[in-house]
CSV table of C-alpha atoms and ligand atoms in Angstrom, one decimal:
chain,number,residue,atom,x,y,z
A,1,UNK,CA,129.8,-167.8,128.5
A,2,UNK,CA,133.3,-168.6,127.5
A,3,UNK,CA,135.7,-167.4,125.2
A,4,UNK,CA,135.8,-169.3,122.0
A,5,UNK,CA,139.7,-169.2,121.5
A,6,UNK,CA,140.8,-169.5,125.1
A,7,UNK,CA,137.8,-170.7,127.3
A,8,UNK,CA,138.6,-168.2,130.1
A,9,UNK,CA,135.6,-166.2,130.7
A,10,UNK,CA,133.9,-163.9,128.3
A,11,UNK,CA,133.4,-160.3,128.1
A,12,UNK,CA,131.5,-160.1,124.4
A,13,UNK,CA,129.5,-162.2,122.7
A,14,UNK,CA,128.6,-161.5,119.0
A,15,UNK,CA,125.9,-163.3,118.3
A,16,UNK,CA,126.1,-163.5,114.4
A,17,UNK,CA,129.4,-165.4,114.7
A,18,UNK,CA,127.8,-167.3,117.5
A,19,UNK,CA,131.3,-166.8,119.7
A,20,UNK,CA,132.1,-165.0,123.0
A,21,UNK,CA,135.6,-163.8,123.6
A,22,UNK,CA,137.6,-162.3,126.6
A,23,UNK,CA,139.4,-158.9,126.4
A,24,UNK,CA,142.3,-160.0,124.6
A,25,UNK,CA,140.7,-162.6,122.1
A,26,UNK,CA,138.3,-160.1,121.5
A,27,UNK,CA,141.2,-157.6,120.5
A,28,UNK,CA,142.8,-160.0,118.5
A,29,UNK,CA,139.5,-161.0,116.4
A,30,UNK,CA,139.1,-157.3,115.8
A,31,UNK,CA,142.8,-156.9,114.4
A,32,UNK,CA,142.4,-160.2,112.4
A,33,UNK,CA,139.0,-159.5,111.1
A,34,UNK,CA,140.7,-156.0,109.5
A,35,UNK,CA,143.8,-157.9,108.7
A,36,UNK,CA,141.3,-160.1,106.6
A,37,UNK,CA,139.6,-157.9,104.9
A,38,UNK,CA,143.2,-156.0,103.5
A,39,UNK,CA,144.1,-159.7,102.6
A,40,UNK,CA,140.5,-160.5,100.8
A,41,UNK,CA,140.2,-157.0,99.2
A,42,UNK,CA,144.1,-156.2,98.6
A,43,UNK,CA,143.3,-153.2,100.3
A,44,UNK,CA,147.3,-151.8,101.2
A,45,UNK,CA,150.3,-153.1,100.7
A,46,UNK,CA,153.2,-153.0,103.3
A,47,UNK,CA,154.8,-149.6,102.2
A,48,UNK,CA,151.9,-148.2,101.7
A,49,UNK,CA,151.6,-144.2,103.0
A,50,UNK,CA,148.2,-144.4,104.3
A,51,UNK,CA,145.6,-141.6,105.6
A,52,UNK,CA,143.0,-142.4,108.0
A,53,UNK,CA,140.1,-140.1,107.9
A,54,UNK,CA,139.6,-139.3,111.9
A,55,UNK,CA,136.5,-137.7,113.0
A,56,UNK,CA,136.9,-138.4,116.9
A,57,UNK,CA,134.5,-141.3,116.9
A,58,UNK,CA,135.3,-144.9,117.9
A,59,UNK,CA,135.2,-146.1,114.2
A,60,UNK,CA,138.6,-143.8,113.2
A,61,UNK,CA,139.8,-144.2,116.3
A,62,UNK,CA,139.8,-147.5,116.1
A,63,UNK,CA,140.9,-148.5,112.7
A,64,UNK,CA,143.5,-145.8,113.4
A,65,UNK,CA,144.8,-148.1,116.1
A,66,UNK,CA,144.5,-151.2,114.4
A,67,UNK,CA,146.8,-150.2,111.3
A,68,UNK,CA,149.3,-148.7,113.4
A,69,UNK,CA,149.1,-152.3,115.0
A,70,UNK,CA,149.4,-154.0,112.5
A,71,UNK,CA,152.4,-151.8,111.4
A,72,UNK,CA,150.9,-150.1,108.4
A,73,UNK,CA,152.7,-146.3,108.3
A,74,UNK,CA,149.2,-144.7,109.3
A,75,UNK,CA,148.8,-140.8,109.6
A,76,UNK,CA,145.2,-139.5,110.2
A,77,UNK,CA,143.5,-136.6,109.4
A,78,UNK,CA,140.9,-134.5,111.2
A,79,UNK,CA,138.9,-132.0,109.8
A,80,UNK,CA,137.5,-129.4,111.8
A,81,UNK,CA,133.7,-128.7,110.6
A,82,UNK,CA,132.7,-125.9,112.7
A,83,UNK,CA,130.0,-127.8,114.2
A,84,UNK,CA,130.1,-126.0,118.0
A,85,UNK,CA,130.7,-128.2,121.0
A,86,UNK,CA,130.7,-131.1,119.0
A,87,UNK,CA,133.4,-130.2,116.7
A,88,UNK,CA,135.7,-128.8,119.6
A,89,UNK,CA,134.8,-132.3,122.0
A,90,UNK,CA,135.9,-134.5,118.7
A,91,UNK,CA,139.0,-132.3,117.6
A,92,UNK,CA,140.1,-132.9,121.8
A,93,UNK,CA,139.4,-136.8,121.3
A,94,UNK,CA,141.3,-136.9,118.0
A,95,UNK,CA,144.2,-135.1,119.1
A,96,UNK,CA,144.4,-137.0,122.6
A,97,UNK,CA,144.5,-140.4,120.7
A,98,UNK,CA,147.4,-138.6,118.5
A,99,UNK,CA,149.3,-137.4,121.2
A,100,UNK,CA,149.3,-140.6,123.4
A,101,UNK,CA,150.0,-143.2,120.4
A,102,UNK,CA,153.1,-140.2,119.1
A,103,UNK,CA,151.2,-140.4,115.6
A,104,UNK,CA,151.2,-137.5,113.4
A,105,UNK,CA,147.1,-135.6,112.8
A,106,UNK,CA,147.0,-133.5,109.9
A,107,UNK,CA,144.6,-131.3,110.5
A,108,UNK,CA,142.1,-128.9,108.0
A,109,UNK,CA,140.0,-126.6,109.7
A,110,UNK,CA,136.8,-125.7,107.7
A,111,UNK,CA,135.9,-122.2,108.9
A,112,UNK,CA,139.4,-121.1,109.7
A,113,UNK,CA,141.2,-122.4,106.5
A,114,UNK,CA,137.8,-121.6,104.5
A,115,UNK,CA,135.8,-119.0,106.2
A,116,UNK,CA,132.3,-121.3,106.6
A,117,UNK,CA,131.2,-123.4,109.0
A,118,UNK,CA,128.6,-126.0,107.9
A,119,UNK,CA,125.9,-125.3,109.5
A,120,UNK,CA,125.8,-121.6,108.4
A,121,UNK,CA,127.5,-122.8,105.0
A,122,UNK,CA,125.3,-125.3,104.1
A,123,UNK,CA,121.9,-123.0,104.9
A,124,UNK,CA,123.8,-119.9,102.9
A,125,UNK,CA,124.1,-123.0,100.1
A,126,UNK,CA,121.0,-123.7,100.5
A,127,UNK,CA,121.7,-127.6,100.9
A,128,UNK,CA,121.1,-130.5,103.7
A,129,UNK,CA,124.0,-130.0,106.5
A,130,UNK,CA,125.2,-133.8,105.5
A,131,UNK,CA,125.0,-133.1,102.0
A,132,UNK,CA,127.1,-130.3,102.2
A,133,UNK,CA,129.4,-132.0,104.6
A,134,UNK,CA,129.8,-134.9,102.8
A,135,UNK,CA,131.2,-133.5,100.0
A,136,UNK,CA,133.4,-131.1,101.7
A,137,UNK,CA,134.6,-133.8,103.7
A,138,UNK,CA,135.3,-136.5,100.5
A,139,UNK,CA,137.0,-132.8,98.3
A,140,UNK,CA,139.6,-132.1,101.4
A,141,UNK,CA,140.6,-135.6,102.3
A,142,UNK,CA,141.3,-136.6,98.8
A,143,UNK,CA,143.0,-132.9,98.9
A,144,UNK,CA,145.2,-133.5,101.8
A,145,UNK,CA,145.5,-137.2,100.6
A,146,UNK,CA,147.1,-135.9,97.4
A,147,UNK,CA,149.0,-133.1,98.8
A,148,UNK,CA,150.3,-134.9,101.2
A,149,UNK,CA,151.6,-137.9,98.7
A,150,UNK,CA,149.4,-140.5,100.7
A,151,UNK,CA,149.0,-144.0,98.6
A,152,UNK,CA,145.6,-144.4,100.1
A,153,UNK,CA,143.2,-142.9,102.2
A,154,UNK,CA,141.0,-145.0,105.1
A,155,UNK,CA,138.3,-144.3,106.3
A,156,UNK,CA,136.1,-146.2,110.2
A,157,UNK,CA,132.8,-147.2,107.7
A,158,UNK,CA,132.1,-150.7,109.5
A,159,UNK,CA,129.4,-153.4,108.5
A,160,UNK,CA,126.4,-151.8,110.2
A,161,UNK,CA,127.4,-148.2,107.7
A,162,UNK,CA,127.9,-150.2,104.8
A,163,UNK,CA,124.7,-152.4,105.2
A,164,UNK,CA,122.7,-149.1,105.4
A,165,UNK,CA,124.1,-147.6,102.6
A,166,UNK,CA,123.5,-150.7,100.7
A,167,UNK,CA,120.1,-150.8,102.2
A,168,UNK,CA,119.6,-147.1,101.0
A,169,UNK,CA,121.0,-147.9,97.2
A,170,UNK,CA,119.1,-150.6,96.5
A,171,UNK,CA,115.9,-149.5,97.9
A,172,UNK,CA,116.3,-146.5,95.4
A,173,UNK,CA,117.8,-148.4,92.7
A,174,UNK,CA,120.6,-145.9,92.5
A,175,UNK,CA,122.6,-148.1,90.1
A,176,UNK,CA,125.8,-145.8,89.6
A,177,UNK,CA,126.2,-145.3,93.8
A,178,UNK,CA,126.3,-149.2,93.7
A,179,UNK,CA,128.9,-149.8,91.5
A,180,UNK,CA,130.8,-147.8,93.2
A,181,UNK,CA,129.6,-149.1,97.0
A,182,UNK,CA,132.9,-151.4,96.8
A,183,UNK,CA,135.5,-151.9,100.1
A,184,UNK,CA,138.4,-150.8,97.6
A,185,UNK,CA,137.9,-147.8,94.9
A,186,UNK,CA,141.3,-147.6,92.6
A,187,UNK,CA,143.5,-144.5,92.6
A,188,UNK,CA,142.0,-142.7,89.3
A,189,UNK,CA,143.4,-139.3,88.1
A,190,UNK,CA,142.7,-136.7,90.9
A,191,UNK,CA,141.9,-139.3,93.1
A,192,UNK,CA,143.7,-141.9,95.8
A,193,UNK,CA,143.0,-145.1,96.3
A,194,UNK,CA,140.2,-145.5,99.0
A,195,UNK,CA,139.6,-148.4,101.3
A,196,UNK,CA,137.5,-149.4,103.9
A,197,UNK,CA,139.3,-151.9,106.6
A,198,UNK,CA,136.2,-152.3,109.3
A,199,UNK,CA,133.7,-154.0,106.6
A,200,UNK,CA,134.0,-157.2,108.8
A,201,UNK,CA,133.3,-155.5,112.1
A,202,UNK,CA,129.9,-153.7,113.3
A,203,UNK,CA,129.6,-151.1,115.2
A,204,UNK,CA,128.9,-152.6,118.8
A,205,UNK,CA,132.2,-154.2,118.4
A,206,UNK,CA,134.1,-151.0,117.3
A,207,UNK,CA,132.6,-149.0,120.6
A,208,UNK,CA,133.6,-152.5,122.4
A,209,UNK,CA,137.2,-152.2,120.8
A,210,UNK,CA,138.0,-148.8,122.2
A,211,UNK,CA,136.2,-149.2,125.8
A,212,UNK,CA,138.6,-152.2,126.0
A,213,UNK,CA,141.3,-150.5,125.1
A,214,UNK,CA,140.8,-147.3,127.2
A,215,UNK,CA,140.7,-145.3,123.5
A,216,UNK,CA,138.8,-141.8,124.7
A,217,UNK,CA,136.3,-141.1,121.8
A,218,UNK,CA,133.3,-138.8,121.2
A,219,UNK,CA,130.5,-140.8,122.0
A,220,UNK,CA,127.3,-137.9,120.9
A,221,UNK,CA,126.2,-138.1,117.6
A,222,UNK,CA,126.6,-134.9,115.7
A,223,UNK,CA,123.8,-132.5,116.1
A,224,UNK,CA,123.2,-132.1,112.3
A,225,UNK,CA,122.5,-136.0,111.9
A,226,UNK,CA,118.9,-135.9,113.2
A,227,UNK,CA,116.6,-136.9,109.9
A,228,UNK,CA,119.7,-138.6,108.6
A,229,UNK,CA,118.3,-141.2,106.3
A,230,UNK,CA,120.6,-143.6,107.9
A,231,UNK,CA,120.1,-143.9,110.7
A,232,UNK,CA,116.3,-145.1,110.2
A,233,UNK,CA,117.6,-148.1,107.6
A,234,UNK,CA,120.6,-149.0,110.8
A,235,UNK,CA,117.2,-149.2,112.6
A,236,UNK,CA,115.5,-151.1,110.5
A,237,UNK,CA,118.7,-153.5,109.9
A,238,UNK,CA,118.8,-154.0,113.1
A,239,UNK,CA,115.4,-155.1,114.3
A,240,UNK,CA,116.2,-157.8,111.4
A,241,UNK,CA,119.5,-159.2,112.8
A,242,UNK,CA,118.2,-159.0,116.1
A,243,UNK,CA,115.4,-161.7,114.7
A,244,UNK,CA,118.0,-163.4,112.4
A,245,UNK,CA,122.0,-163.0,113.6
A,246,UNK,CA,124.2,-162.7,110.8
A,247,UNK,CA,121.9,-161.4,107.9
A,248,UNK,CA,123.4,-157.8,108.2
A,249,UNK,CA,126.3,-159.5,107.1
A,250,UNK,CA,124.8,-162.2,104.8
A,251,UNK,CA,122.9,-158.8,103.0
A,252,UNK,CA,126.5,-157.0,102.1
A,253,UNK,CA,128.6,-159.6,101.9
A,254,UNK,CA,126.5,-161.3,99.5
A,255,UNK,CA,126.4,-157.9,97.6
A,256,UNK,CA,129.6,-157.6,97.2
A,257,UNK,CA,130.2,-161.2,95.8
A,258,UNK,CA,127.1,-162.0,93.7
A,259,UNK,CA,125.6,-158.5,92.9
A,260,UNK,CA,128.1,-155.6,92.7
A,261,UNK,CA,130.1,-156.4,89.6
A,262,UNK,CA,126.5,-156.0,87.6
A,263,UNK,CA,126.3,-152.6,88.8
A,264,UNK,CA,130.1,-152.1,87.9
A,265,UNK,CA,129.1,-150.2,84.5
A,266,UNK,CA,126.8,-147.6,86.0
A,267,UNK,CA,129.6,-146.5,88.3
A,268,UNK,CA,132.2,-146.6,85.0
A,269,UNK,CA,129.6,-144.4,82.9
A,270,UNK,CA,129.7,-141.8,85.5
A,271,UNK,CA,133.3,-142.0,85.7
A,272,UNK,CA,133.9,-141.3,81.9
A,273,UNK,CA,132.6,-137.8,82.4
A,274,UNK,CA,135.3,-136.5,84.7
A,275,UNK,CA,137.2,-133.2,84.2
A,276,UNK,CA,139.1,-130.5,85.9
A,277,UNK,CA,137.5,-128.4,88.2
A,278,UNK,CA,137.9,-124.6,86.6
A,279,UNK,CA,138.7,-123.1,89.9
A,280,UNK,CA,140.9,-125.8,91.8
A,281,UNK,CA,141.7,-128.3,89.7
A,282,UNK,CA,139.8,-131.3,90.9
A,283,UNK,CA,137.9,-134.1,89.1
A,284,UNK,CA,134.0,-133.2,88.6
A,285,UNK,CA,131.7,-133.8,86.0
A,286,UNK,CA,130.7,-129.9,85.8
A,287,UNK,CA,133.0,-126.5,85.3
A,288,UNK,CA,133.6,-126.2,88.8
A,289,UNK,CA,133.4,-129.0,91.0
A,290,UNK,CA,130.9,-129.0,94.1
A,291,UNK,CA,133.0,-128.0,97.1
A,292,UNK,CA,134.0,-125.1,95.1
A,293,UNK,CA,130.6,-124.5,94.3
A,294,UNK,CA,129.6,-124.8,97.9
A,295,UNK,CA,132.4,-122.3,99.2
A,296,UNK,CA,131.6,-119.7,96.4
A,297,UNK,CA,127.7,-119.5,98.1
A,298,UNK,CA,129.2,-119.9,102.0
A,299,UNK,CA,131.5,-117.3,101.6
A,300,UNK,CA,129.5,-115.0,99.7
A,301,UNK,CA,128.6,-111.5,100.8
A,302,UNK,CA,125.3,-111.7,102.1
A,303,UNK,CA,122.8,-110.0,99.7
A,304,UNK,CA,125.3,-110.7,97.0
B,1,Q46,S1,129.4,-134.9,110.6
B,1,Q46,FE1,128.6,-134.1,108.7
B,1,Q46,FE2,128.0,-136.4,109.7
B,1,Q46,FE3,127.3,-134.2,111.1
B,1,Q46,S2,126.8,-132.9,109.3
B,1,Q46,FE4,126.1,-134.9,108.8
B,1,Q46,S3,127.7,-135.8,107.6
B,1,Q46,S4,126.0,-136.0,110.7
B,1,Q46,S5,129.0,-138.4,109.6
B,2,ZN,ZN1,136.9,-127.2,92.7
């Protein structure tokens, strides 16, 4: 096979565009593919301050590298879960990427900065480990995002984690989560602007992106994923495209044109209820909002 924009030989084929590319082709598609989807979704703007939510994996990593291609003023932030080896290897792979590119890592550690860990702080909590990770993760970035006077925060979700969520929403009908499944949220009080620039790339191609580029990720899952919902509707998406290239795509992209808007006002109902967490200050729709909820039950006392 030969690469579709230079006919030298090819070193990935993606089937659902029905194109091969060599190394550099193949780099280029990936930083235009992004650059389209700021464009299509007026995701940043030049001067944009942006944060780029870095866990380590090939997704950050790589949209990371693309921005700061690009030239967008990128900074990325890590946070440190306290999930064992796997936190230390991804912290290493974060940082390493940081160091070699002379980009600045903000950097939240979880047990250190909050005494829990989430594995023991999401059983004290009595909550799934993603569950409670998830929201810690989504309360400290739009935290540091904030503190740190970002514009907008980015995060690695690419078409194959976006497709599964979609996949996930509508098979539950949860009408408010897609409303709000959109590439570009709005700033709203107490929150940045939050955008997702690998929508037009899956995940093969991101793992592709940093092999070719010699970008050192973590490449084990986390240990708390196992019975992760996901992961069984990426498996079921797959076997699909696998039959019929390009319906991943066909199945989110079409969302996002046809269907989303007529979930819009489930997502703005939610939204209406907002108010200041009692205890830090950040938008919930209860007294206190759920991380601090979560770190009152971690950090409690045992017997208490
Ligand atoms: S890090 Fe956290 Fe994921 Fe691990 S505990 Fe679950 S949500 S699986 S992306
Ligand atoms: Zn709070």
């Amino acid at each position: 096979m030969r690469c579709r924009r230079c006919r030298e030989p090819a070193v990935i084929e993606i089937r659902r565009h029905n194109a091969g590319f060599c190394r550099d082709c193949f780099l280029h598609h990936c930083r235009e593919q992004v650059r389209r989807a700021i464009e299509d979704h007026e995701m940043l703007r030049p001067e944009d301050r942006v944060l780029v939510a870095v866990s380590g994996g090939k997704d950050s990593l790589a949209l990371w590298d693309i921005l700061l291609d690009l030239g967008y003023a990128a900074d990325g932030l890590y946070l440190g879960l306290g999930i064992g080896d796997y936190s230390d290897a991804s912290g290493r792979c974060a940082r390493a990427y940081a160091a070699g590119r002379t980009a600045r890592l903000v950097e939240v550690d979880i047990p250190a900065d909050y005494g829990f860990g989430i594995p023991e702080g999401s059983a004290a909590a009595r909550r799934v480990p993603c569950s409670a990770c998830g929201l810690s993760k989504r309360h400290l970035f739009n935290a540091a995002a904030r503190d740190g006077g970002y514009d907008v925060m980015a995060t690695g979700h690419n078409l194959d984690d976006e497709a599964a969520v979609l996949l996930g929403n509508v098979l539950r009908w949860s009408t408010p989560y897609l409303g709000r499944q959109l590439p570009v949220l709005p700033a709203t009080p107490g929150f940045a602007r939050k955008v997702k620039p690998l929508i037009r790339l899956a995940e093969r191609e991101m793992a592709a992106y940093c092999v070719l580029t010699g970008i050192d990720y973590i490449v084990e899952e986390c240990p708390m994923a196992e019975g992760n919902r996901h992961l069984g509707y990426k498996e079921a998406l797959n076997a699909v495209e696998d039959r019929s290239p390009g319906t991943k795509s066909a199945f989110y992209f079409g969302f996002l044109e046809r269907a989303a808007p007529l979930f819009a006002p489930a997502a703005s109902a939610e939204q209406a209820g907002l108010r200041d967490c009692a205890s830090c200050g950040a938008p919930t729709t209860g007294e206190t909002c759920a991380f601090c909820k979560l770190l009152e039950k971690a950090t409690r006392p045992e017997g208490g």
